[in-house]
Coordinates of C-alpha atoms in Angstrom, one line a residue:
Chain A
M1311 CA 44.3 -19.8 -16.4
S1312 CA 47.3 -21.3 -14.8
Q1313 CA 47.1 -23.7 -12.0
T1314 CA 49.8 -24.2 -9.4
I1315 CA 50.1 -27.6 -8.0
D1316 CA 51.0 -27.7 -4.3
K1317 CA 53.7 -30.1 -3.5
P1318 CA 54.3 -31.6 -0.1
P1319 CA 57.3 -30.1 1.7
V1320 CA 60.6 -32.0 1.7
T1321 CA 61.2 -33.1 5.2
S1322 CA 64.2 -35.3 4.8
G1323 CA 66.6 -32.4 5.6
P1324 CA 70.0 -31.4 4.2
T1325 CA 72.9 -33.7 4.0
A1326 CA 76.3 -33.2 5.7
P1327 CA 79.9 -34.1 4.9
L1328 CA 80.1 -37.1 7.2
P1329 CA 77.1 -39.2 5.9
L1330 CA 77.9 -38.2 2.4
G1331 CA 81.5 -39.5 3.0
I1332 CA 80.1 -42.8 4.3
F1333 CA 77.8 -43.1 1.3
S1334 CA 80.7 -42.3 -1.1
A1335 CA 82.9 -44.8 0.6
G1336 CA 80.3 -47.5 -0.1
I1337 CA 80.1 -46.5 -3.7
V1338 CA 83.9 -46.5 -4.1
A1339 CA 84.2 -49.9 -2.4
L1340 CA 81.8 -51.5 -4.8
A1341 CA 83.3 -49.7 -7.8
L1342 CA 86.8 -51.0 -6.8
V1343 CA 85.5 -54.5 -6.5
L1344 CA 83.3 -54.8 -9.6
G1345 CA 84.8 -52.0 -11.7
G1346 CA 88.2 -53.3 -10.9
V1347 CA 87.4 -56.6 -12.6
F1348 CA 86.3 -54.8 -15.8
F1349 CA 89.3 -52.5 -15.5
T1350 CA 92.0 -55.2 -15.3
Q1351 CA 90.2 -57.2 -18.0
F1352 CA 90.1 -54.2 -20.3
L1353 CA 93.8 -53.5 -19.5
W1354 CA 95.0 -56.9 -20.5
A1355 CA 92.8 -57.2 -23.5
S1356 CA 93.4 -53.8 -25.0
Q1357 CA 97.1 -53.8 -24.5
D1358 CA 97.3 -57.4 -25.8
R1359 CA 99.8 -58.2 -23.0
E1360 CA 102.4 -61.0 -23.2
L1361 CA 100.7 -64.3 -22.2
S1362 CA 101.9 -65.9 -19.0
A1363 CA 104.0 -69.0 -19.4
A1364 CA 101.6 -71.0 -17.1
C1365 CA 98.6 -70.2 -19.3
S1366 CA 100.1 -70.4 -22.7
E1367 CA 101.6 -73.7 -21.9
R1368 CA 98.3 -75.2 -21.0
M1369 CA 96.5 -73.6 -24.0
T1370 CA 99.0 -75.0 -26.5
A1371 CA 98.5 -78.3 -28.2
S1372 CA 101.4 -80.0 -30.0
L1373 CA 100.5 -82.8 -32.4
P1374 CA 103.3 -85.1 -33.3
G1375 CA 105.4 -83.8 -36.2
E1376 CA 103.9 -80.3 -36.1
E1377 CA 104.7 -77.0 -34.6
P1378 CA 103.1 -76.4 -31.2
Q1379 CA 99.9 -74.3 -31.7
L1380 CA 97.8 -72.1 -29.5
L1381 CA 94.3 -73.6 -29.1
K1382 CA 91.3 -71.8 -30.6
G1383 CA 90.7 -68.6 -28.7
G1384 CA 93.8 -69.3 -26.6
R1385 CA 95.0 -65.7 -26.5
A1386 CA 91.7 -64.2 -25.4
V1387 CA 91.3 -67.0 -22.7
C1388 CA 94.8 -66.4 -21.4
H1389 CA 94.2 -62.6 -21.2
I1390 CA 91.1 -63.3 -19.1
V1391 CA 92.9 -65.7 -16.9
D1392 CA 96.1 -63.6 -16.5
A1393 CA 94.2 -60.5 -15.7
L1394 CA 92.1 -62.3 -13.1
K1395 CA 95.3 -63.9 -11.5
S1396 CA 97.2 -60.6 -11.6
D1397 CA 98.5 -58.7 -8.6
T1398 CA 96.6 -55.6 -9.9
Q1399 CA 93.4 -57.5 -9.6
A1400 CA 94.2 -58.8 -6.1
G1401 CA 95.2 -55.3 -5.0
L1402 CA 91.9 -53.7 -6.3
L1403 CA 89.8 -56.4 -4.6
I1404 CA 91.5 -56.0 -1.3
A1405 CA 91.4 -52.2 -1.5
G1406 CA 87.7 -52.3 -2.3
M1407 CA 87.0 -54.6 0.6
V1408 CA 89.0 -52.5 3.0
V1409 CA 87.1 -49.3 2.0
G1410 CA 83.9 -51.4 2.2
A1411 CA 84.8 -52.4 5.8
V1412 CA 85.3 -48.8 6.7
A1413 CA 81.9 -47.8 5.3
I1414 CA 80.2 -50.7 7.2
V1415 CA 81.8 -49.7 10.6
A1416 CA 81.2 -46.0 10.1
G1417 CA 77.7 -46.3 8.6
F1418 CA 76.3 -48.8 11.2
G1419 CA 78.2 -47.1 14.0
L1420 CA 76.9 -43.6 13.3
Y1421 CA 73.5 -43.8 11.6
K1422 CA 71.6 -43.5 14.9
R1423 CA 73.3 -40.2 15.7
M1424 CA 72.4 -38.6 12.3
P1425 CA 70.2 -35.6 12.8
N1426 CA 67.8 -36.1 9.9
K1427 CA 66.3 -38.8 7.7
R1428 CA 68.4 -38.1 4.6
Q1429 CA 71.7 -38.3 6.6
R1430 CA 70.5 -41.5 8.3
N1431 CA 69.6 -43.1 5.0
Q1432 CA 72.9 -42.1 3.5
S1433 CA 74.8 -43.7 6.3
I1434 CA 72.8 -47.0 6.1
A1435 CA 73.2 -47.0 2.3
G1436 CA 76.9 -46.6 2.6
A1437 CA 77.1 -49.5 5.0
V1438 CA 75.0 -51.8 2.9
L1439 CA 77.1 -51.0 -0.2
G1440 CA 80.1 -51.9 1.9
I1441 CA 78.6 -55.3 2.7
Q1442 CA 77.9 -55.9 -0.9
S1443 CA 81.5 -55.0 -1.9
I1444 CA 82.8 -57.4 0.8
V1445 CA 80.5 -60.3 -0.3
A1446 CA 81.3 -59.7 -4.0
G1447 CA 85.0 -59.3 -3.3
S1448 CA 85.2 -62.5 -1.3
L1449 CA 83.4 -64.5 -4.0
I1450 CA 85.8 -63.2 -6.7
L1451 CA 88.8 -63.9 -4.5
L1452 CA 87.5 -67.4 -3.9
F1453 CA 86.9 -67.9 -7.6
R1454 CA 90.4 -66.7 -8.7
S1455 CA 92.1 -68.8 -6.1
G1456 CA 91.0 -71.9 -8.0
D1457 CA 91.9 -73.3 -11.4
V1458 CA 90.0 -70.7 -13.4
L1459 CA 91.6 -71.7 -16.7
V1460 CA 89.5 -74.8 -17.2
F1461 CA 86.2 -73.0 -16.5
I1462 CA 87.1 -70.0 -18.7
R1463 CA 88.3 -72.1 -21.5
N1464 CA 84.9 -73.9 -21.6
F1465 CA 82.5 -71.1 -20.7
L1466 CA 84.1 -67.8 -21.6
N1467 CA 85.9 -68.7 -24.7
L1468 CA 84.0 -66.1 -26.7
T1469 CA 85.7 -67.1 -30.0
F1470 CA 83.4 -70.1 -30.0
L1471 CA 80.4 -67.9 -30.3
E1472 CA 81.4 -66.9 -33.8
G1473 CA 78.8 -67.7 -36.4
S1474 CA 76.1 -68.3 -33.8
L1475 CA 74.3 -65.0 -34.1
D1476 CA 72.0 -65.9 -37.0
G1477 CA 71.1 -69.2 -35.3
F1478 CA 70.3 -67.4 -32.1
I1479 CA 68.1 -64.9 -33.9
R1480 CA 66.2 -67.6 -35.7
G1481 CA 66.0 -69.6 -32.4
A1482 CA 64.6 -66.6 -30.6
K1483 CA 62.0 -66.1 -33.3
N1484 CA 60.9 -69.7 -33.1
T1485 CA 60.9 -69.7 -29.3
V1486 CA 58.6 -66.6 -29.3
I1487 CA 56.3 -68.2 -32.0
L1488 CA 56.1 -71.4 -30.0
A1489 CA 55.4 -69.7 -26.7
F1490 CA 53.0 -67.1 -28.1
S1491 CA 50.9 -69.6 -30.1
G1492 CA 50.9 -72.0 -27.1
E1493 CA 49.8 -69.2 -24.8
L1494 CA 46.9 -68.1 -27.1
L1495 CA 45.7 -71.7 -27.4
G1496 CA 46.2 -72.0 -23.6
I1497 CA 44.0 -69.0 -23.0
A1498 CA 41.2 -70.3 -25.2
I1499 CA 41.3 -73.7 -23.5
G1500 CA 41.8 -72.2 -20.1
L1501 CA 38.8 -69.8 -20.4
S1502 CA 36.6 -72.6 -21.6
L1503 CA 37.7 -74.9 -18.7
A1504 CA 37.1 -72.1 -16.2
M1505 CA 33.6 -71.7 -17.4
L1506 CA 33.0 -75.4 -16.7
M1507 CA 34.8 -75.2 -13.4
I1508 CA 32.5 -72.6 -11.9
S1509 CA 29.3 -74.5 -12.8
K1510 CA 27.2 -75.6 -9.9
H1511 CA 26.6 -79.0 -11.6
R1512 CA 29.2 -81.6 -10.6
T1513 CA 28.8 -83.4 -13.9
V1514 CA 30.0 -80.3 -15.7
R1515 CA 32.9 -79.6 -13.3
A1516 CA 34.2 -83.2 -13.2
P1517 CA 35.8 -83.4 -16.7
A1518 CA 37.4 -80.0 -16.4
I1519 CA 38.9 -80.9 -13.0
A1520 CA 40.2 -84.2 -14.4
Y1521 CA 41.8 -82.4 -17.4
I1522 CA 43.4 -79.8 -15.2
N1523 CA 44.7 -82.2 -12.6
F1524 CA 46.2 -84.4 -15.3
F1525 CA 48.0 -81.6 -17.1
R1526 CA 49.2 -80.0 -13.9
G1527 CA 50.2 -83.3 -12.3
T1528 CA 52.4 -84.7 -15.1
P1529 CA 55.7 -83.1 -16.3
L1530 CA 55.6 -81.1 -19.5
I1531 CA 58.4 -83.2 -20.9
W1532 CA 56.3 -86.3 -20.4
Q1533 CA 53.4 -84.7 -22.2
L1534 CA 55.6 -83.6 -25.1
S1535 CA 57.0 -87.2 -25.5
F1536 CA 53.7 -89.0 -25.0
F1537 CA 51.4 -86.8 -27.1
G1538 CA 54.2 -86.3 -29.6
F1539 CA 54.3 -90.0 -30.2
L1540 CA 50.5 -90.2 -30.1
F1541 CA 50.2 -87.6 -32.9
L1542 CA 53.0 -89.2 -34.9
L1543 CA 52.3 -92.9 -34.5
G1544 CA 48.8 -93.0 -33.3
F1545 CA 47.3 -90.4 -35.6
Q1546 CA 50.0 -90.8 -38.3
W1547 CA 50.3 -87.0 -38.3
R1548 CA 53.7 -86.5 -39.9
D1549 CA 56.1 -83.7 -40.6
A1550 CA 54.4 -81.3 -38.2
V1551 CA 56.4 -81.5 -35.0
F1552 CA 56.4 -77.7 -34.6
Q1553 CA 52.6 -77.5 -34.8
Q1554 CA 52.2 -80.6 -32.5
A1555 CA 54.4 -78.9 -30.0
I1556 CA 52.3 -75.7 -30.0
L1557 CA 49.2 -77.9 -29.5
I1558 CA 50.8 -79.6 -26.5
F1559 CA 52.1 -76.4 -25.0
G1560 CA 48.6 -75.0 -25.4
M1561 CA 47.0 -78.0 -23.8
N1562 CA 49.4 -77.7 -20.9
M1563 CA 49.0 -73.9 -20.5
G1564 CA 45.2 -74.4 -20.7
A1565 CA 45.3 -76.3 -17.4
Y1566 CA 47.2 -73.5 -15.7
S1567 CA 45.3 -70.7 -17.3
A1568 CA 42.0 -72.3 -16.3
E1569 CA 43.0 -71.9 -12.6
V1570 CA 44.0 -68.3 -13.3
F1571 CA 40.7 -67.5 -15.0
R1572 CA 38.6 -69.3 -12.4
A1573 CA 40.3 -67.3 -9.6
G1574 CA 39.8 -64.1 -11.7
I1575 CA 36.1 -64.8 -12.3
Q1576 CA 35.5 -65.6 -8.7
S1577 CA 37.3 -62.5 -7.6
V1578 CA 34.6 -60.3 -9.3
E1579 CA 32.2 -59.2 -6.6
K1580 CA 29.0 -61.2 -6.2
G1581 CA 27.1 -58.0 -6.5
Q1582 CA 28.1 -57.7 -10.2
T1583 CA 26.3 -61.0 -11.0
E1584 CA 23.3 -60.0 -8.9
A1585 CA 23.0 -56.6 -10.7
A1586 CA 23.3 -58.2 -14.1
R1587 CA 20.9 -61.0 -13.4
S1588 CA 18.4 -58.6 -11.8
L1589 CA 18.3 -56.7 -15.1
G1590 CA 17.1 -59.9 -16.7
L1591 CA 20.4 -60.9 -18.3
T1592 CA 20.8 -64.7 -18.6
Y1593 CA 23.6 -66.5 -16.9
L1594 CA 25.7 -66.6 -20.1
Q1595 CA 25.0 -62.9 -20.9
S1596 CA 26.0 -61.8 -17.5
M1597 CA 29.2 -63.9 -17.8
G1598 CA 30.0 -62.6 -21.2
Y1599 CA 29.2 -58.9 -20.8
V1600 CA 29.8 -58.3 -17.1
I1601 CA 31.9 -60.8 -15.3
V1602 CA 34.5 -62.1 -17.8
P1603 CA 35.5 -58.7 -19.1
Q1604 CA 36.3 -57.6 -15.5
A1605 CA 38.0 -60.9 -14.8
V1606 CA 40.2 -60.7 -17.9
R1607 CA 41.6 -57.4 -16.8
R1608 CA 42.5 -58.9 -13.4
V1609 CA 44.2 -62.0 -14.9
I1610 CA 46.4 -60.2 -17.4
P1611 CA 49.5 -60.1 -15.0
P1612 CA 49.3 -63.8 -14.0
L1613 CA 48.8 -64.8 -17.6
M1614 CA 51.8 -62.7 -18.6
N1615 CA 53.8 -64.5 -15.9
E1616 CA 52.7 -67.8 -17.4
F1617 CA 53.8 -66.6 -20.8
V1618 CA 57.3 -65.9 -19.4
I1619 CA 57.4 -69.4 -17.9
L1620 CA 56.2 -70.9 -21.2
I1621 CA 59.0 -69.1 -23.1
K1622 CA 61.5 -70.9 -20.9
D1623 CA 59.6 -74.2 -21.0
T1624 CA 59.6 -74.3 -24.8
S1625 CA 63.2 -75.4 -24.4
L1626 CA 61.8 -78.9 -23.7
I1627 CA 60.8 -79.2 -27.3
F1628 CA 64.2 -80.7 -28.0
V1629 CA 62.8 -84.1 -27.1
L1630 CA 60.7 -84.0 -30.3
G1631 CA 63.4 -83.5 -32.9
L1632 CA 62.9 -80.5 -35.0
L1633 CA 64.1 -79.4 -38.5
A1634 CA 67.0 -77.0 -38.4
T1635 CA 64.8 -74.1 -39.5
E1636 CA 62.5 -74.9 -36.6
Y1637 CA 65.1 -74.8 -33.9
D1638 CA 64.2 -72.9 -30.8
I1639 CA 66.9 -71.1 -28.8
F1640 CA 67.7 -74.2 -26.7
T1641 CA 67.7 -76.8 -29.4
F1642 CA 69.9 -74.5 -31.5
S1643 CA 72.3 -74.2 -28.6
R1644 CA 72.5 -77.9 -28.0
T1645 CA 73.3 -78.5 -31.7
F1646 CA 75.8 -75.7 -31.8
F1647 CA 77.5 -77.2 -28.7
S1648 CA 77.7 -80.7 -30.1
E1649 CA 79.5 -79.2 -33.2
S1650 CA 81.8 -76.7 -31.4
R1651 CA 82.4 -78.9 -28.3
N1652 CA 82.6 -75.8 -26.2
S1653 CA 80.1 -74.7 -23.6
T1654 CA 80.5 -71.0 -24.2
V1655 CA 77.4 -71.1 -26.5
F1656 CA 75.3 -71.6 -23.4
I1657 CA 76.2 -68.1 -22.2
G1658 CA 74.7 -66.9 -25.4
T1659 CA 71.6 -69.1 -24.6
A1660 CA 71.0 -67.3 -21.4
A1661 CA 71.5 -63.9 -23.0
A1662 CA 69.0 -64.9 -25.7
Y1663 CA 66.3 -65.9 -23.2
L1664 CA 67.0 -62.9 -21.1
A1665 CA 66.7 -60.6 -24.1
I1666 CA 63.1 -61.9 -24.5
T1667 CA 62.1 -62.3 -20.9
L1668 CA 63.5 -59.2 -19.2
P1669 CA 61.3 -56.7 -21.2
L1670 CA 58.3 -58.9 -20.5
I1671 CA 59.0 -59.1 -16.8
W1672 CA 59.4 -55.3 -16.8
L1673 CA 56.1 -55.0 -18.7
V1674 CA 54.2 -57.3 -16.2
N1675 CA 55.4 -55.2 -13.3
R1676 CA 54.2 -52.1 -15.1
V1677 CA 50.8 -53.5 -16.0
E1678 CA 50.4 -54.8 -12.4
R1679 CA 51.1 -51.4 -11.0
R1680 CA 48.7 -49.7 -13.3
L1681 CA 45.9 -52.2 -12.5
R1682 CA 46.6 -51.8 -8.8
S1683 CA 46.3 -48.0 -9.1
G1684 CA 42.7 -48.5 -9.9
L1685 CA 40.9 -46.1 -12.2
I1686 CA 42.8 -46.5 -15.4
G1687 CA 42.8 -50.3 -15.2
V1688 CA 39.2 -50.5 -14.3
A1689 CA 37.9 -47.9 -16.7
G1690 CA 40.3 -48.4 -19.6
Chain B
M989 CA -2.5 -59.3 -11.2
N990 CA -2.6 -62.0 -8.5
E991 CA -5.9 -63.5 -7.3
D992 CA -6.1 -61.2 -4.3
G993 CA -5.5 -58.2 -6.5
S994 CA -1.9 -57.8 -5.4
L995 CA 1.2 -57.3 -7.7
V996 CA 3.4 -59.4 -5.5
R997 CA 2.4 -62.0 -3.1
L998 CA 4.6 -64.0 -0.7
E999 CA 3.1 -67.1 0.9
N1000 CA 4.7 -68.8 3.9
I1001 CA 8.2 -68.0 2.9
H1002 CA 11.0 -69.8 4.8
K1003 CA 14.7 -69.3 4.1
W1004 CA 17.5 -71.3 5.5
F1005 CA 21.2 -70.4 5.1
G1006 CA 22.8 -73.7 6.2
N1007 CA 21.4 -74.2 9.7
N1008 CA 20.5 -70.6 10.0
H1009 CA 16.7 -70.0 9.8
V1010 CA 16.5 -66.5 8.4
L1011 CA 12.9 -66.2 7.3
K1012 CA 10.3 -68.0 9.4
G1013 CA 7.1 -68.1 7.5
V1014 CA 6.5 -64.7 6.0
D1015 CA 3.2 -63.8 4.3
F1016 CA 2.6 -60.5 2.6
S1017 CA 1.3 -58.8 -0.5
V1018 CA 2.2 -55.6 -2.2
Y1019 CA -0.5 -53.8 -4.2
E1020 CA 0.1 -51.4 -7.0
G1021 CA 0.9 -48.0 -5.8
N1022 CA 2.1 -49.2 -2.4
V1023 CA 5.3 -47.8 -1.0
V1024 CA 6.3 -50.4 1.5
A1025 CA 9.0 -49.5 4.0
I1026 CA 10.6 -52.4 5.8
I1027 CA 12.5 -51.7 9.0
G1028 CA 13.9 -53.8 11.7
P1029 CA 17.1 -54.7 13.6
S1030 CA 20.1 -56.0 11.6
G1031 CA 19.8 -59.8 11.0
S1032 CA 16.0 -59.6 11.1
G1033 CA 15.8 -60.9 7.5
K1034 CA 14.7 -57.6 5.8
S1035 CA 17.2 -57.8 2.9
T1036 CA 16.7 -61.5 2.4
L1037 CA 12.9 -60.9 2.2
L1038 CA 13.4 -58.2 -0.3
R1039 CA 15.8 -60.3 -2.4
T1040 CA 13.3 -63.1 -2.4
I1041 CA 10.8 -61.0 -4.4
N1042 CA 13.0 -61.1 -7.5
L1043 CA 14.4 -64.6 -6.6
L1044 CA 18.0 -63.4 -5.9
E1045 CA 17.3 -65.6 -2.9
E1046 CA 15.4 -68.7 -3.6
P1047 CA 13.0 -69.4 -0.7
T1048 CA 13.7 -72.8 0.9
E1049 CA 9.9 -73.2 1.3
G1050 CA 6.9 -71.1 0.2
R1051 CA 5.6 -69.4 -2.9
V1052 CA 6.2 -66.1 -4.6
L1053 CA 3.6 -64.8 -7.0
F1054 CA 4.1 -61.9 -9.3
G1055 CA 1.4 -60.6 -11.7
G1056 CA -0.6 -63.8 -11.4
D1057 CA 2.4 -66.2 -12.1
E1058 CA 4.0 -68.3 -9.5
I1059 CA 7.7 -67.3 -10.1
T1060 CA 9.0 -69.9 -7.6
D1061 CA 7.8 -72.6 -10.1
I1062 CA 11.0 -74.0 -11.6
R1063 CA 9.4 -73.7 -15.1
T1064 CA 9.0 -70.0 -14.9
N1065 CA 11.4 -67.9 -16.9
V1066 CA 12.9 -65.9 -14.1
N1067 CA 14.9 -63.7 -16.5
K1068 CA 11.6 -62.4 -18.0
V1069 CA 10.1 -61.8 -14.6
R1070 CA 13.2 -59.8 -13.5
T1071 CA 12.8 -57.3 -16.3
H1072 CA 9.6 -56.1 -14.5
I1073 CA 11.3 -55.8 -11.1
G1074 CA 14.0 -53.2 -10.6
I1075 CA 16.4 -53.5 -7.7
V1076 CA 18.9 -51.0 -6.3
F1077 CA 21.6 -52.3 -4.0
Q1078 CA 23.4 -50.9 -1.0
S1079 CA 26.8 -51.1 -2.8
Y1080 CA 25.5 -49.7 -6.1
N1081 CA 26.9 -52.6 -8.2
L1082 CA 27.4 -50.5 -11.3
F1083 CA 29.6 -52.2 -13.9
P1084 CA 33.0 -50.6 -13.4
H1085 CA 34.3 -51.5 -16.9
K1086 CA 31.4 -49.7 -18.6
N1087 CA 30.6 -46.0 -18.7
V1088 CA 27.4 -44.7 -17.3
A1089 CA 25.5 -44.8 -20.6
D1090 CA 26.6 -48.4 -21.3
N1091 CA 25.6 -49.4 -17.8
I1092 CA 22.1 -48.4 -18.7
T1093 CA 21.9 -49.5 -22.3
L1094 CA 23.4 -53.0 -21.8
A1095 CA 20.2 -54.7 -20.6
L1096 CA 18.0 -52.5 -22.9
R1097 CA 19.9 -53.9 -25.9
K1098 CA 20.6 -57.4 -24.8
V1099 CA 17.4 -58.2 -22.8
L1100 CA 14.7 -55.9 -24.3
N1101 CA 16.4 -56.1 -27.8
M1102 CA 16.2 -52.3 -28.3
D1103 CA 18.4 -50.9 -31.0
Q1104 CA 21.5 -48.8 -30.0
K1105 CA 19.9 -45.5 -30.8
G1106 CA 16.7 -46.2 -28.9
A1107 CA 18.6 -47.5 -25.9
E1108 CA 20.9 -44.5 -25.8
E1109 CA 17.9 -42.1 -26.0
R1110 CA 16.2 -43.9 -23.1
A1111 CA 19.4 -43.9 -21.1
R1112 CA 19.7 -40.1 -21.6
D1113 CA 16.1 -39.6 -20.5
E1114 CA 16.6 -41.7 -17.4
L1115 CA 19.9 -39.9 -16.5
A1116 CA 18.2 -36.5 -17.0
H1117 CA 15.5 -37.8 -14.6
V1118 CA 18.0 -38.3 -11.8
G1119 CA 19.9 -35.1 -12.7
L1120 CA 23.0 -36.7 -14.2
A1121 CA 22.5 -36.0 -17.9
E1122 CA 26.1 -34.7 -18.2
K1123 CA 27.7 -37.9 -16.7
A1124 CA 26.7 -40.3 -19.5
D1125 CA 30.4 -40.8 -20.6
A1126 CA 31.9 -41.0 -17.1
Y1127 CA 33.0 -44.2 -15.5
P1128 CA 31.5 -45.3 -12.2
A1129 CA 34.9 -44.8 -10.4
Q1130 CA 34.8 -41.1 -11.4
L1131 CA 31.5 -40.5 -9.6
S1132 CA 30.6 -39.9 -6.0
G1133 CA 28.7 -42.5 -4.1
G1134 CA 25.5 -40.5 -4.4
Q1135 CA 25.9 -40.1 -8.1
Q1136 CA 26.6 -43.8 -8.5
Q1137 CA 23.5 -44.7 -6.6
R1138 CA 21.4 -42.4 -8.8
V1139 CA 22.9 -44.0 -11.9
A1140 CA 21.9 -47.4 -10.4
I1141 CA 18.4 -46.1 -10.0
A1142 CA 18.3 -44.8 -13.5
R1143 CA 19.6 -48.2 -14.8
A1144 CA 16.8 -50.0 -13.0
L1145 CA 14.1 -47.5 -14.1
A1146 CA 15.2 -47.7 -17.8
M1147 CA 13.8 -51.2 -17.9
R1148 CA 10.4 -49.6 -17.1
P1149 CA 9.7 -52.0 -14.2
K1150 CA 6.4 -52.5 -12.5
L1151 CA 8.0 -52.7 -9.1
M1152 CA 11.1 -51.2 -7.6
L1153 CA 13.1 -52.8 -4.8
F1154 CA 15.5 -50.7 -2.7
D1155 CA 18.0 -52.6 -0.4
E1156 CA 19.4 -50.1 2.1
V1157 CA 20.4 -47.9 -0.7
T1158 CA 21.7 -45.0 1.5
S1159 CA 23.6 -47.1 4.1
A1160 CA 26.9 -46.9 2.2
L1161 CA 26.7 -43.2 1.6
D1162 CA 28.3 -40.3 3.4
P1163 CA 25.7 -38.3 5.2
E1164 CA 25.9 -35.3 2.8
L1165 CA 25.1 -37.6 -0.1
V1166 CA 22.0 -39.3 1.3
K1167 CA 19.6 -36.5 0.4
E1168 CA 20.2 -36.6 -3.3
V1169 CA 19.4 -40.3 -3.4
L1170 CA 16.3 -39.9 -1.2
D1171 CA 15.1 -37.0 -3.4
A1172 CA 15.4 -39.3 -6.5
M1173 CA 13.3 -41.9 -4.6
R1174 CA 10.7 -39.3 -3.5
R1175 CA 10.2 -38.3 -7.1
L1176 CA 9.5 -41.9 -7.9
V1177 CA 6.9 -42.1 -5.1
D1178 CA 5.3 -38.9 -6.6
E1179 CA 5.1 -40.6 -9.9
G1180 CA 3.2 -43.5 -8.4
M1181 CA 5.8 -46.2 -8.6
T1182 CA 5.2 -49.4 -6.6
M1183 CA 8.2 -49.7 -4.2
V1184 CA 9.5 -51.9 -1.5
V1185 CA 12.2 -50.2 0.5
V1186 CA 14.4 -51.7 3.1
T1187 CA 15.8 -48.8 5.0
H1188 CA 17.4 -47.4 8.1
E1189 CA 16.0 -43.9 7.2
M1190 CA 13.2 -43.7 9.7
G1191 CA 12.2 -40.2 8.6
F1192 CA 11.9 -41.4 5.0
A1193 CA 9.9 -44.4 6.0
R1194 CA 7.5 -42.3 7.9
E1195 CA 7.2 -39.5 5.4
V1196 CA 6.8 -41.3 2.1
G1197 CA 5.8 -44.9 3.1
T1198 CA 2.2 -45.9 2.5
R1199 CA 2.9 -49.0 4.5
L1200 CA 5.4 -49.9 7.2
L1201 CA 6.6 -53.4 8.0
F1202 CA 8.6 -54.1 11.1
M1203 CA 10.6 -57.3 11.0
D1204 CA 12.3 -59.2 13.8
Q1205 CA 13.9 -62.6 13.9
G1206 CA 12.6 -63.6 10.5
K1207 CA 9.0 -62.6 11.0
I1208 CA 6.8 -59.7 10.2
V1209 CA 5.9 -58.3 13.6
E1210 CA 3.9 -55.3 12.6
D1211 CA 2.3 -54.2 9.3
G1212 CA 0.3 -51.0 9.0
D1213 CA 0.2 -47.3 8.4
P1214 CA 3.7 -45.8 9.1
R1215 CA 2.4 -42.8 11.1
A1216 CA 0.3 -45.0 13.2
I1217 CA 3.1 -47.4 14.0
F1218 CA 5.6 -44.7 14.7
A1219 CA 3.1 -42.9 17.0
D1220 CA 1.8 -46.0 18.7
P1221 CA 3.6 -49.3 18.2
Q1222 CA 1.7 -52.3 19.3
D1223 CA 4.3 -55.0 19.8
E1224 CA 6.9 -54.8 22.6
R1225 CA 9.8 -55.5 20.1
T1226 CA 8.6 -52.6 17.8
K1227 CA 8.4 -50.4 20.8
A1228 CA 12.0 -51.3 21.9
F1229 CA 13.4 -50.9 18.4
L1230 CA 11.8 -47.5 17.8
A1231 CA 12.8 -46.3 21.2
H1232 CA 16.3 -47.2 20.4
V1233 CA 16.6 -45.7 16.9
L1234 CA 14.4 -42.6 17.2

């Protein structure tokens, strides 16, 4: 038996040459501005063009008694600088901004006269893309008008990234271990604190509130320094900085997770507790079998958000002094920087953090949508 | 059994919510086999009175006796008492993360300490009783309001209570779903269950109630045979209310 699914009719209407043209103009404008940068860069690098005198002069060092030598990565840096400063680049930017301006004027001028939704939306989209191309184009023009060489030499000298890959991979692994272990511990501490927080007895609530306020009210970097020294000097707990850091991250996350769990527990309808208690379940049973399982589903997205925050905050571990094998992404980057004396490594740092956090952020949004859509999240 | 032969006895119950005096000295007893319908305007304290019986609301003043024990005594194990008193709520309050069978077996296993097999058997029986045998594996969100409410009734009955409380159980239902829930309650009446029913269904109150309570402003105004009260209300307030709703 085949079942046909009725679909709602499409009411946005057909497009027409004029709005399609405005939309295309917006696309072309943005492509000229952003694509133009990549195009010129690709042109200069792939053709290995002659270096400009202005750049090669500044990228050359001459020690007394030796032949003048191009600095490390000098060719690549000069290609970037020369391409950016070229007339080709300027022409592409200005062309893009002009097309963008046309799209803005036409799009905003005509969208109200468009006969249907699709054509109106295309006009507006074209104009918005035009605005984006003008903003982006102006910023790039502003940037290339300055002394780009110094910046590019220090931050986009990719030659200096050589040999950093292994370190980044190990750093990423350690960062994830630190954050994940800290988060797990934080969840355990947080759930326990939340149970105390919802008590009707003030004597039970008070210590939990004190703990939470303390850890939320002091900087994580202070907690790392203070408790790090406490463990090391006070408890004579040596050679375990990594484990101590996990403990401190967990203690800190516990305070934040407690608030998340408390809100989650209190968001479960009062009727659920009443139904459970009316069946003769004790307070703890109704918490354990009825309330907390529902609360946990609701707090998954905020807990994952905390996990993303903790991944970034693990960078503060540098105050503790780790072994080379224990380096997280940030500590590794700092060390690598102090050896290479070039900041380009920090571009790699951002890439490494993003490689971990972007998939997580995507996942949080997905889970959130699923939970909001109801049935699956509740029943699953 | 209480001294006066009743199953439940409320003595001089007062309930304050903040400065709001909701119950103002209520006395009444429920005897085994009674089907007590409580009616009255909204805010008259009907639901609060009902919820006082299983101590979901703790009376500010007064005593509640159940089966000879004073359950308002702080030393009473309320959890134990509640296993003998089933309650069904207006908003069903099924556990949304558990399927229908688990909704019923949870308390059987954790409170009555039945084994998994015995609990599942009893759940099946009770579901068949309310005509939902085939829904054991469904989740509450997959059921209609009427079906959810019947599951809630089955969940309460599975504990084999001595008394059933119904708190406006049809008020949240679409009109076409009211009948299936009322039918399930009628069957219970036929089986001789002792029931206290807060309701807006005047027809149901008149038809199946063995006693009718009319409440207004935190007090019981009239208490008697439903047909007699509907036919010839004594108090002015009862007259006005019935004239308004009938």
